[in-house]
JSON list of C-alpha atoms and ligand atoms in Angstrom, two decimals:
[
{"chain": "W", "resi": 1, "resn": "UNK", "atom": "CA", "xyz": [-111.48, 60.70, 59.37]},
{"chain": "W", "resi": 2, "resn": "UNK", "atom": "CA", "xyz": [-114.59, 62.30, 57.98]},
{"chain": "W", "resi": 3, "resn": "UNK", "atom": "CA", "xyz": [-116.73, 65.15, 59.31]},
{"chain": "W", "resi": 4, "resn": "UNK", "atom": "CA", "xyz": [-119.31, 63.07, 61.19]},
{"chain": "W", "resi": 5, "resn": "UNK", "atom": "CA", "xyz": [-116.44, 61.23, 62.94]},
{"chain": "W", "resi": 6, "resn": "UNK", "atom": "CA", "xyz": [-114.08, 63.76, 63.87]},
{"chain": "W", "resi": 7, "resn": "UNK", "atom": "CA", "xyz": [-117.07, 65.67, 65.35]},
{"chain": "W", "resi": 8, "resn": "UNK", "atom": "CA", "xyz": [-118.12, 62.85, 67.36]},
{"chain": "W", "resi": 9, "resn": "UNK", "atom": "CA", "xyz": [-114.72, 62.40, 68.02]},
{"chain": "W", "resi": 10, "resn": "UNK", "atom": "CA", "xyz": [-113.96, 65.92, 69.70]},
{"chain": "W", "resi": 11, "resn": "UNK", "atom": "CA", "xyz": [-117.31, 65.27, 71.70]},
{"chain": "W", "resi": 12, "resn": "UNK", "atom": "CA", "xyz": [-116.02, 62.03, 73.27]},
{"chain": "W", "resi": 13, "resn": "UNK", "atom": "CA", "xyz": [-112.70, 63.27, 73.83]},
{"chain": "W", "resi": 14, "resn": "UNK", "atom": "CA", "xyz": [-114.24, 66.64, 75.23]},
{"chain": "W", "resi": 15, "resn": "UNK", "atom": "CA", "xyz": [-116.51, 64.44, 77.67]},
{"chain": "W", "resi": 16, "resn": "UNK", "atom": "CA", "xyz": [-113.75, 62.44, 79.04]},
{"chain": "W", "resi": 17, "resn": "UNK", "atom": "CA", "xyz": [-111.16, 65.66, 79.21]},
{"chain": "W", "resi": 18, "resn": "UNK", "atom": "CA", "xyz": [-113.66, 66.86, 81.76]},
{"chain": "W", "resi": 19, "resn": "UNK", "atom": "CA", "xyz": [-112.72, 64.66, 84.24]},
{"chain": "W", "resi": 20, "resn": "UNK", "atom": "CA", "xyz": [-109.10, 66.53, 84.38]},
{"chain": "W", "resi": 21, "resn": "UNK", "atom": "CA", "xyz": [-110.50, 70.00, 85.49]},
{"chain": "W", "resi": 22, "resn": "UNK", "atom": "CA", "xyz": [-109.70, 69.44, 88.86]},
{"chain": "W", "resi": 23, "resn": "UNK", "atom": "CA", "xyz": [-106.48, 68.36, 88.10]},
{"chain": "W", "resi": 24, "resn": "UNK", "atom": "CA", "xyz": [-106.03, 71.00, 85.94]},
{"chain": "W", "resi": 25, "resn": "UNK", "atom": "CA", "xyz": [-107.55, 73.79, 88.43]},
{"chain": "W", "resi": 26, "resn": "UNK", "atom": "CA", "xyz": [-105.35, 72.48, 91.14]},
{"chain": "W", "resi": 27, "resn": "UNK", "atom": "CA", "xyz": [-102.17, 72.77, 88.50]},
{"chain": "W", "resi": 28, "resn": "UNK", "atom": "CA", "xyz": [-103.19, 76.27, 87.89]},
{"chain": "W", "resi": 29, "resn": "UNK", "atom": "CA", "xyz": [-103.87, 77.54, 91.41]},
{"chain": "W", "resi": 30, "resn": "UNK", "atom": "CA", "xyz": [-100.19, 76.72, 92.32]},
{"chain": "W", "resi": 31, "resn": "UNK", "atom": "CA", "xyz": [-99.04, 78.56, 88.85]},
{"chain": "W", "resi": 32, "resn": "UNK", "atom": "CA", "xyz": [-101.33, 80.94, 88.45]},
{"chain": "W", "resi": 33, "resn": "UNK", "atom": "CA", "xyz": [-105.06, 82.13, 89.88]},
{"chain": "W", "resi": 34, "resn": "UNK", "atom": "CA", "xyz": [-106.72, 78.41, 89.43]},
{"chain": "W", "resi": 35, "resn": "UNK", "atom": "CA", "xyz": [-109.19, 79.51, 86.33]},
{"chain": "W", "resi": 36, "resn": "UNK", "atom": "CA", "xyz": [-107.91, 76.76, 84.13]},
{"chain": "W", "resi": 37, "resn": "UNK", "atom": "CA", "xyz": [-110.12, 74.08, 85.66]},
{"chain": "W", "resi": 38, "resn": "UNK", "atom": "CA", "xyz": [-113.06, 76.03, 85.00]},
{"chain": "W", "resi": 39, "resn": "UNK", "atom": "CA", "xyz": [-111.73, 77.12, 81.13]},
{"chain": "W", "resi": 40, "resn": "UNK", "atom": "CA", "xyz": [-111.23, 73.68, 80.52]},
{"chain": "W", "resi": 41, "resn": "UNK", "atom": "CA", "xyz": [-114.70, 72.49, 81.85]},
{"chain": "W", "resi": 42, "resn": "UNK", "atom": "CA", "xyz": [-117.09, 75.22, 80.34]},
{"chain": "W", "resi": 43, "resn": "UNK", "atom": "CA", "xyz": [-114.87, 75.53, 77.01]},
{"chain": "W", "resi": 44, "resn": "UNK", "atom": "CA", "xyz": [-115.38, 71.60, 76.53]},
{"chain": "W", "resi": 45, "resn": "UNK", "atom": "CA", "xyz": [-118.84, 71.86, 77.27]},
{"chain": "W", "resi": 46, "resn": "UNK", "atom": "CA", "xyz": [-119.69, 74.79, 75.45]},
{"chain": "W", "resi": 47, "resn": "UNK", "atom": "CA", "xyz": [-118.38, 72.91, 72.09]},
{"chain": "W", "resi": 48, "resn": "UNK", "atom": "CA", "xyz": [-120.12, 69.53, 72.98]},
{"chain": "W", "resi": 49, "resn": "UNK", "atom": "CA", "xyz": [-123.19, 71.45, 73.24]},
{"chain": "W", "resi": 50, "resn": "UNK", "atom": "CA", "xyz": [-122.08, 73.91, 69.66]},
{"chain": "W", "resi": 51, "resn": "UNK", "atom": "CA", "xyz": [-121.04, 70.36, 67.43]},
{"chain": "W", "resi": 52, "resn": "UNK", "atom": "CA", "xyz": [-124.37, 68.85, 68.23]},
{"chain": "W", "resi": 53, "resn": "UNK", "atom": "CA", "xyz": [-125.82, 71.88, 66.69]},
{"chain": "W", "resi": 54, "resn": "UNK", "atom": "CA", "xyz": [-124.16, 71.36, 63.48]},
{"chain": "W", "resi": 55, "resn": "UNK", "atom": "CA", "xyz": [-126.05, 70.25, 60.72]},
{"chain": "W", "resi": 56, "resn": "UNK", "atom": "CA", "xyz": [-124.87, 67.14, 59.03]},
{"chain": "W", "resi": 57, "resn": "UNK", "atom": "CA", "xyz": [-123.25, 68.83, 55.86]},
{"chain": "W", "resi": 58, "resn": "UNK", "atom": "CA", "xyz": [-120.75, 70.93, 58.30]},
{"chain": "W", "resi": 59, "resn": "UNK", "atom": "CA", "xyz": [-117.12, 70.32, 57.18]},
{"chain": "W", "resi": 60, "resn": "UNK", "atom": "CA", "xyz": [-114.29, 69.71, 58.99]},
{"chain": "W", "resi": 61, "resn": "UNK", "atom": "CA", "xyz": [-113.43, 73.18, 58.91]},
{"chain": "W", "resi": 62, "resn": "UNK", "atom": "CA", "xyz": [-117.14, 74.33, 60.26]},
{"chain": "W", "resi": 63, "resn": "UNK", "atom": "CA", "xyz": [-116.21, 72.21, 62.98]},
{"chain": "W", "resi": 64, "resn": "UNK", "atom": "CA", "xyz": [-112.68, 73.62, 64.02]},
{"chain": "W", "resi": 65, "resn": "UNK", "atom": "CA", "xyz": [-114.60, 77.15, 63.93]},
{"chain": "W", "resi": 66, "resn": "UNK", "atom": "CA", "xyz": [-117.49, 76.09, 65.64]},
{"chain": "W", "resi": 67, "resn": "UNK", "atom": "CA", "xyz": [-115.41, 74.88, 67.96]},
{"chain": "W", "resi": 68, "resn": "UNK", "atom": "CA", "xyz": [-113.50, 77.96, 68.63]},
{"chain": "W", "resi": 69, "resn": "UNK", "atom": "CA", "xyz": [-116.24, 80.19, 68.80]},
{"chain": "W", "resi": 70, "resn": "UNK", "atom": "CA", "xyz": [-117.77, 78.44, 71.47]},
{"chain": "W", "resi": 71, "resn": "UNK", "atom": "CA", "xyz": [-114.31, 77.91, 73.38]},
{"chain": "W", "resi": 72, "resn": "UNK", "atom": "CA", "xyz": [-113.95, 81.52, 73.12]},
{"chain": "W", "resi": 73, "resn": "UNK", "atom": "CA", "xyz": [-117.65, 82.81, 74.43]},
{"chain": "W", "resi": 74, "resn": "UNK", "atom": "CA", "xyz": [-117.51, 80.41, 77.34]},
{"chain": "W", "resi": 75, "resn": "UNK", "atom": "CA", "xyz": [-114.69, 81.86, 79.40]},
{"chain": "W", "resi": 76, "resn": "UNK", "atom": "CA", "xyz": [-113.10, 85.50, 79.04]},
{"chain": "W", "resi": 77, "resn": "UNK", "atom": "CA", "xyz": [-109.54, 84.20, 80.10]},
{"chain": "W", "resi": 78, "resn": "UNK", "atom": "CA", "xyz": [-106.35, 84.61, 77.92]},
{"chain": "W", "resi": 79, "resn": "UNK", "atom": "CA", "xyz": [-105.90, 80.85, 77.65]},
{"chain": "W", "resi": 80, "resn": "UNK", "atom": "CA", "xyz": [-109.65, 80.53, 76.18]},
{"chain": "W", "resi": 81, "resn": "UNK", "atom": "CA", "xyz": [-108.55, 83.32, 73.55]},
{"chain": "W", "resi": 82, "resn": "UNK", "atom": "CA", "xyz": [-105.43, 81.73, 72.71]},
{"chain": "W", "resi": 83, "resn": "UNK", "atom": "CA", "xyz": [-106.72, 78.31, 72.58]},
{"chain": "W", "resi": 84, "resn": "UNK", "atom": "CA", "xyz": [-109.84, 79.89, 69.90]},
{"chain": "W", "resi": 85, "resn": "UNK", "atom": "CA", "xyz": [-106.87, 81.60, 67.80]},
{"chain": "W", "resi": 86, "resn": "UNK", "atom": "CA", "xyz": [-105.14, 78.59, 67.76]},
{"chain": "W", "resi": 87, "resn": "UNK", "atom": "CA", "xyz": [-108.04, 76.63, 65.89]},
{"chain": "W", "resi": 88, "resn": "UNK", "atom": "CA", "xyz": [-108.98, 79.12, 63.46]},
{"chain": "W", "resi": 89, "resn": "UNK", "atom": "CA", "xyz": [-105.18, 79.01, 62.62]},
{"chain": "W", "resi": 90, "resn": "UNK", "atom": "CA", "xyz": [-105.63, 75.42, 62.32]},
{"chain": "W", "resi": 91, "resn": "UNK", "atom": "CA", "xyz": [-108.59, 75.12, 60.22]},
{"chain": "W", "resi": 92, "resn": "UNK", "atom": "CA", "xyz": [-107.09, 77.72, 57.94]},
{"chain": "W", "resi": 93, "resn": "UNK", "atom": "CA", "xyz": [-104.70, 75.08, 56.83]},
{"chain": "W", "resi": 94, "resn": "UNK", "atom": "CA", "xyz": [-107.90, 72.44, 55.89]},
{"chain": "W", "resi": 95, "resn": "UNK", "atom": "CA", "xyz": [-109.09, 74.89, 53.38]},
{"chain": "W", "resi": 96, "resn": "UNK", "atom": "CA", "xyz": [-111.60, 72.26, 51.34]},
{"chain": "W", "resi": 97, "resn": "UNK", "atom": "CA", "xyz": [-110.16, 68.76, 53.49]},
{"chain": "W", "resi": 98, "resn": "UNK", "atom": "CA", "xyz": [-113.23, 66.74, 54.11]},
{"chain": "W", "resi": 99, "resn": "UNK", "atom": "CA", "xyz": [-111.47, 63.51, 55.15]},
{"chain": "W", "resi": 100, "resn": "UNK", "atom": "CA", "xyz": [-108.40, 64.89, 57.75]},
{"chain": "W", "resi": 101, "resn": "UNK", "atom": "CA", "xyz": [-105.61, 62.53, 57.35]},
{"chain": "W", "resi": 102, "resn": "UNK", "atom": "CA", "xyz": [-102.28, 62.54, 59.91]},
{"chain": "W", "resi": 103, "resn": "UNK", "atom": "CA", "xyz": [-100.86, 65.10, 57.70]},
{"chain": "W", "resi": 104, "resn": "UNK", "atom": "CA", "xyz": [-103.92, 67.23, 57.86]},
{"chain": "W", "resi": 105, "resn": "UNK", "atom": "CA", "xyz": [-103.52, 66.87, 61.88]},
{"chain": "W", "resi": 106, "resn": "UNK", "atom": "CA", "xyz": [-100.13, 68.08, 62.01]},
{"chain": "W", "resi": 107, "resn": "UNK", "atom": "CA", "xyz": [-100.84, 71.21, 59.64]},
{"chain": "W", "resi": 108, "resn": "UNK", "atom": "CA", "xyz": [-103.65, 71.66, 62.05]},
{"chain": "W", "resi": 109, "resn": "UNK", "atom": "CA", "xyz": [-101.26, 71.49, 65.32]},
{"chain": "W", "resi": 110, "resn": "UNK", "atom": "CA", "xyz": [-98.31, 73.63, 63.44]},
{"chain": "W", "resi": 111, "resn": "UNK", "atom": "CA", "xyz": [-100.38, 76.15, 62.49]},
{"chain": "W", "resi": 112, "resn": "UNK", "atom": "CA", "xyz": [-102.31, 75.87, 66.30]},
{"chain": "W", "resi": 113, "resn": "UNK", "atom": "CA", "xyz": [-98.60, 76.08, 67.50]},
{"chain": "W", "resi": 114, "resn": "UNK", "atom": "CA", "xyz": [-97.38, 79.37, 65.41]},
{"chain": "W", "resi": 115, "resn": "UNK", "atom": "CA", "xyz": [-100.75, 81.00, 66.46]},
{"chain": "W", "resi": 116, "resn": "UNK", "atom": "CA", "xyz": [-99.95, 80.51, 69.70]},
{"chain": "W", "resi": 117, "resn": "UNK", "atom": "CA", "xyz": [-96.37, 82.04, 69.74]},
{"chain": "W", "resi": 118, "resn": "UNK", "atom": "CA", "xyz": [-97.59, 84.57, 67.76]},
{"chain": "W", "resi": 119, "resn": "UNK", "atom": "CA", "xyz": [-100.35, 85.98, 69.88]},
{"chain": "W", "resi": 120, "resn": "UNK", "atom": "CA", "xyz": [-99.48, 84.80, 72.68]},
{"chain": "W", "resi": 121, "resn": "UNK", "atom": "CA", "xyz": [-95.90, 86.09, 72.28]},
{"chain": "W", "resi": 122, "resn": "UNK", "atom": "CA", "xyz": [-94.08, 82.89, 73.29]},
{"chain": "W", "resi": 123, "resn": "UNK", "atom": "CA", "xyz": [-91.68, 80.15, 72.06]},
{"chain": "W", "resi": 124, "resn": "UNK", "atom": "CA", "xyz": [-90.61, 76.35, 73.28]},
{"chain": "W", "resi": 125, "resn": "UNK", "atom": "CA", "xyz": [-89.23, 77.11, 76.59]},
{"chain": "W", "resi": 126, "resn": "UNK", "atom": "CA", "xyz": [-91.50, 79.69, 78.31]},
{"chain": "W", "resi": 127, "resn": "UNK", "atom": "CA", "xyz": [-93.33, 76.71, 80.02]},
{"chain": "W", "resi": 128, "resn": "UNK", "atom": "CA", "xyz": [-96.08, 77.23, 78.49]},
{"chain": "W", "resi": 129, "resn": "UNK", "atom": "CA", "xyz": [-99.18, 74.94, 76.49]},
{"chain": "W", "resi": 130, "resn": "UNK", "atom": "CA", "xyz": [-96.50, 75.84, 73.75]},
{"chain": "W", "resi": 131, "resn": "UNK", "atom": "CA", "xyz": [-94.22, 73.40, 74.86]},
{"chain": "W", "resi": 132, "resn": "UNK", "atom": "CA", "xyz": [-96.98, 70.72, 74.65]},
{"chain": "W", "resi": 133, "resn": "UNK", "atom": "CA", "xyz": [-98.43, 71.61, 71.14]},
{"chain": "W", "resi": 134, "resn": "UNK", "atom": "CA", "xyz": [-95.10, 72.16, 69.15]},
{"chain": "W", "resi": 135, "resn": "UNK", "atom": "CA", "xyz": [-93.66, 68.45, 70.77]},
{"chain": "W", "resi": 136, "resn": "UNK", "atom": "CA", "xyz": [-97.11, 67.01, 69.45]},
{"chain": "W", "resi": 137, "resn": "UNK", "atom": "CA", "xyz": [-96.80, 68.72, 65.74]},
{"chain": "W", "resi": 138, "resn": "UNK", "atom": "CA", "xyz": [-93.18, 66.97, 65.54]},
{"chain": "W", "resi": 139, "resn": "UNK", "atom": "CA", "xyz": [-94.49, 64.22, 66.31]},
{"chain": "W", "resi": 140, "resn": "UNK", "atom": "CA", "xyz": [-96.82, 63.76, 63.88]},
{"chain": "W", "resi": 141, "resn": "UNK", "atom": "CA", "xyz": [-94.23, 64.71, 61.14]},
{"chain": "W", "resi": 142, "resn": "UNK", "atom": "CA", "xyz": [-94.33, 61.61, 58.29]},
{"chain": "W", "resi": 143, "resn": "UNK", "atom": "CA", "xyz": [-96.01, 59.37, 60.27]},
{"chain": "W", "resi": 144, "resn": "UNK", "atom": "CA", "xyz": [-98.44, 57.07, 57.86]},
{"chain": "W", "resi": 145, "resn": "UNK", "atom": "CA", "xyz": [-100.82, 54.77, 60.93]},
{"chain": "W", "resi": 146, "resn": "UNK", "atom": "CA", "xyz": [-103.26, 56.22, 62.75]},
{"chain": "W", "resi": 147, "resn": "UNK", "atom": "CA", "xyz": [-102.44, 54.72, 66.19]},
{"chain": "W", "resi": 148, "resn": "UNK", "atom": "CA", "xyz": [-98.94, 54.86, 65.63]},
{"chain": "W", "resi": 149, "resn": "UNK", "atom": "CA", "xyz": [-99.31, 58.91, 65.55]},
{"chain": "W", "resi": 150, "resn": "UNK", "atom": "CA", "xyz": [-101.29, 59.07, 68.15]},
{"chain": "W", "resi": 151, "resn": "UNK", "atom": "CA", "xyz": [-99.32, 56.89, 70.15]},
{"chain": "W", "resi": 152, "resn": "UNK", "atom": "CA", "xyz": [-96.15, 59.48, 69.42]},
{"chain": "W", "resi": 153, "resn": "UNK", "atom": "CA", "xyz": [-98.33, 62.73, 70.18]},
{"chain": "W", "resi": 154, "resn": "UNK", "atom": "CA", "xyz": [-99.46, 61.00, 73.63]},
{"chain": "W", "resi": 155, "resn": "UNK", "atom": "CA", "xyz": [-95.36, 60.91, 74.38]},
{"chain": "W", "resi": 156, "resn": "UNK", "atom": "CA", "xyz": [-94.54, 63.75, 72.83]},
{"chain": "W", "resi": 157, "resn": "UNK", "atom": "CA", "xyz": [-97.48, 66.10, 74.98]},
{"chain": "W", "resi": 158, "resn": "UNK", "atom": "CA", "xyz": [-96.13, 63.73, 78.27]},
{"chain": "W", "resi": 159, "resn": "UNK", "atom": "CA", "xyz": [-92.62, 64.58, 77.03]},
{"chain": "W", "resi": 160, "resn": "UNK", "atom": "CA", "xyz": [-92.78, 68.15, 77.22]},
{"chain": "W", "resi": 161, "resn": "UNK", "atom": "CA", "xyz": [-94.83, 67.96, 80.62]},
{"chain": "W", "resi": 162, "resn": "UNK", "atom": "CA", "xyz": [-92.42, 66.38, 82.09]},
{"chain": "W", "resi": 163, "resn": "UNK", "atom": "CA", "xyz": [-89.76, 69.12, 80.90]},
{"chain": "W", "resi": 164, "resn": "UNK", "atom": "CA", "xyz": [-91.80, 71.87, 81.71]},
{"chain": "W", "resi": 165, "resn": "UNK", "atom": "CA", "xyz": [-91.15, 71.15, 85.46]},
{"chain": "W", "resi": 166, "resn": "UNK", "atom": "CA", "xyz": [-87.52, 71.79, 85.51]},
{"chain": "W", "resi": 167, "resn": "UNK", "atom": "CA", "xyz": [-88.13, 75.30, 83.38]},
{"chain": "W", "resi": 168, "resn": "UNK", "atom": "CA", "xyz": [-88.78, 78.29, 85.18]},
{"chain": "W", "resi": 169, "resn": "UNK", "atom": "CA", "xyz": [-92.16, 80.28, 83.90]},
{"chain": "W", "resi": 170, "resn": "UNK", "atom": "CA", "xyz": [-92.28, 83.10, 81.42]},
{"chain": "W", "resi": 171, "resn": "UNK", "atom": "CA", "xyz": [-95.47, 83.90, 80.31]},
{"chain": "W", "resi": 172, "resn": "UNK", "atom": "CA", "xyz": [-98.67, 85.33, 82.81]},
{"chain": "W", "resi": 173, "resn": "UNK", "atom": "CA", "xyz": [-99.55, 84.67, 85.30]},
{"chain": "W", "resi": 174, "resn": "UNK", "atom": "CA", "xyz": [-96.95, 81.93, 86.61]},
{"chain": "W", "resi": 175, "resn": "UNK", "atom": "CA", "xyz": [-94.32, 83.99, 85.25]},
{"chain": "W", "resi": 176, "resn": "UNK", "atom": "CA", "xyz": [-95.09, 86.23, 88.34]},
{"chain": "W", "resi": 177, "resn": "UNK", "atom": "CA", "xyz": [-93.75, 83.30, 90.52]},
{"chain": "W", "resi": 178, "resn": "UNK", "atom": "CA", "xyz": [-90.06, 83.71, 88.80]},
{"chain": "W", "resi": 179, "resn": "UNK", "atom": "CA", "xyz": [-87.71, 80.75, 90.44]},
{"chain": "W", "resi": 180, "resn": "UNK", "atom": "CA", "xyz": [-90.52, 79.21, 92.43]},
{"chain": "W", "resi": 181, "resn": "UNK", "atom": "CA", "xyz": [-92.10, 78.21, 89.53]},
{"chain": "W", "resi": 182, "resn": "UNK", "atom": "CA", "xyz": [-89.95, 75.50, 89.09]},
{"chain": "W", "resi": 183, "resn": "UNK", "atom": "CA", "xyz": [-90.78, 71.93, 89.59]},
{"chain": "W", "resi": 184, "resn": "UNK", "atom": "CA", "xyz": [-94.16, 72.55, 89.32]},
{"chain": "W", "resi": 185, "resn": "UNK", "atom": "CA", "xyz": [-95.63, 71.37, 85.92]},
{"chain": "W", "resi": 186, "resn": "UNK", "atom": "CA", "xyz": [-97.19, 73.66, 83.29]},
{"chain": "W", "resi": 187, "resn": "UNK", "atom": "CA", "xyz": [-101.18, 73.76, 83.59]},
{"chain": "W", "resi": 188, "resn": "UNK", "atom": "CA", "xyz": [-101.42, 74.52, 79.62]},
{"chain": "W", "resi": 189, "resn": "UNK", "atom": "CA", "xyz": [-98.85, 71.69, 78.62]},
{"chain": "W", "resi": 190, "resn": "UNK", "atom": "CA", "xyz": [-100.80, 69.49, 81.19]},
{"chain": "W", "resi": 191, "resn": "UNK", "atom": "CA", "xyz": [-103.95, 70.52, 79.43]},
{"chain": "W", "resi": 192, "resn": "UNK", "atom": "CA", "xyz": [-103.11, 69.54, 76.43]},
{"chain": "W", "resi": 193, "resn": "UNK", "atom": "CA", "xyz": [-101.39, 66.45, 77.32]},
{"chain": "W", "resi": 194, "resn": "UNK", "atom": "CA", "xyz": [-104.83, 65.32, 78.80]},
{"chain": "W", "resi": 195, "resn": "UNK", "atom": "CA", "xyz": [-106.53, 66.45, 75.65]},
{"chain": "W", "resi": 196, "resn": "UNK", "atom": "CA", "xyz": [-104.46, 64.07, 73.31]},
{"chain": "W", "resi": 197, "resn": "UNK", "atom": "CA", "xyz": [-104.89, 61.22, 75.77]},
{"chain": "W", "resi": 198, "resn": "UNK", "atom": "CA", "xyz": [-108.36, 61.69, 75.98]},
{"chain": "W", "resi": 199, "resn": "UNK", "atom": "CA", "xyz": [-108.28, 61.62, 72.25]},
{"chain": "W", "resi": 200, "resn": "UNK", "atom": "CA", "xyz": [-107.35, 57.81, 72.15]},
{"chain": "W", "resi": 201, "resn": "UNK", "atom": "CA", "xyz": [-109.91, 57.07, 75.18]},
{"chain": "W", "resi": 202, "resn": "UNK", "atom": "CA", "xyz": [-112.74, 58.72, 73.18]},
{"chain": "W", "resi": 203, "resn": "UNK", "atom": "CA", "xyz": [-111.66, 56.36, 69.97]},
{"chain": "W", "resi": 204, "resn": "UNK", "atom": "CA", "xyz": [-111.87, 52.90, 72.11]},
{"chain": "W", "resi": 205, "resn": "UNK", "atom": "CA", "xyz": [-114.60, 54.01, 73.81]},
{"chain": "W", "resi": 206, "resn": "UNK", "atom": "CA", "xyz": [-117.26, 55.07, 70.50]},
{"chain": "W", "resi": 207, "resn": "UNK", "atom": "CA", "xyz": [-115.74, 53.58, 67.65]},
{"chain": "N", "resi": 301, "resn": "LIG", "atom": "MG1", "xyz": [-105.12, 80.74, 84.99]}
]
């Protein structure tokens, strides 16, 4: 996928993960203090607006920074922050890519991943967007068609939404919660999950 495309790409899939932010908000409240909905919303719409800035040389790794900046600046909440890290960390890894192939995407999610445990001092099994983003990397391990990996990272982020309910939290906010966290699904991992689908929606929708 070259520049042009993937930033068209992460528009269409941004416009269509809006829909979730009530979803997501509602997920949150009962976790946490409900700002996810509103992260989700004005992060997605703050890097629409920053990609159609770009000028029509920007790489693939202008994008992934572009894209963090303004995911950053448009909330002040931890999972904004952490989200931002997580992309620079991932367009590290493209150093001069211009065409991002499935490998490229799973470098790109790793790296997202180990930023996030990092800074966000986590690992699988905290319940956290985590969960989600290290299931999708595996996925995408040695896979070679385009639909085929997305197909697996669509399972995979469903996968480890699905598992998040029976874990109790351990990171912010819902962490607070203890016990009665459980059964509830993680808002990151749900995030996420919703991002990947959106993802394929976006690509039978504009291309
Ligand atoms: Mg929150």
């Amino acid at each position: 996928m070259d520049a042009e495309r993937l930033n068209a790409r992460i528009r269409g899939s941004l416009t269509v993960l809006i829909d979730s932010a009530d979803e997501l908000r509602d997920l949150d409240q009962a976790l946490g203090d409900g700002d996810l909905g509103i992260t989700v919303s004005a992060g997605s719409a703050a890097v629409i607006a920053a990609l159609e800035q770009l000028p029509p040389d920007a790489t693939p790794v202008d994008i992934a920074r572009a894209s963090a900046k303004a995911f950053a600046n448009a909330n002040p909440s931890t999972m904004a922050a952490l989200v931002a890290g997580a992309l620079l960390a991932g367009s590290r890894v493209w150093a001069d890519t211009t065409d991002v192939t499935i490998a490229d995407a799973q470098a790109f999610a790793a790296a997202a991943a180990a930023s996030i445990a990092q800074r966000g001092k986590t690992q699988v099994g905290d319940k956290t967007i985590l969960d989600g983003l290290a299931a999708v990397a595996d996925s995408l391990v040695d896979q070679n068609d385009a639909d085929v990996a997305l197909d697996a990272a669509i399972a995979a982020a469903a996968n480890a939404v699905e598992s998040t309910k029976d874990l109790q939290s351990r990171r912010g906010r819902a962490s607070w919660l203890q016990e009665r966290s459980i059964g509830i699904a993680d808002p990151g991992a749900t995030a996420l999950q919703r991002f990947v689908e959106s993802w394929k929606i976006a690509g039978q929708t504009t291309e």
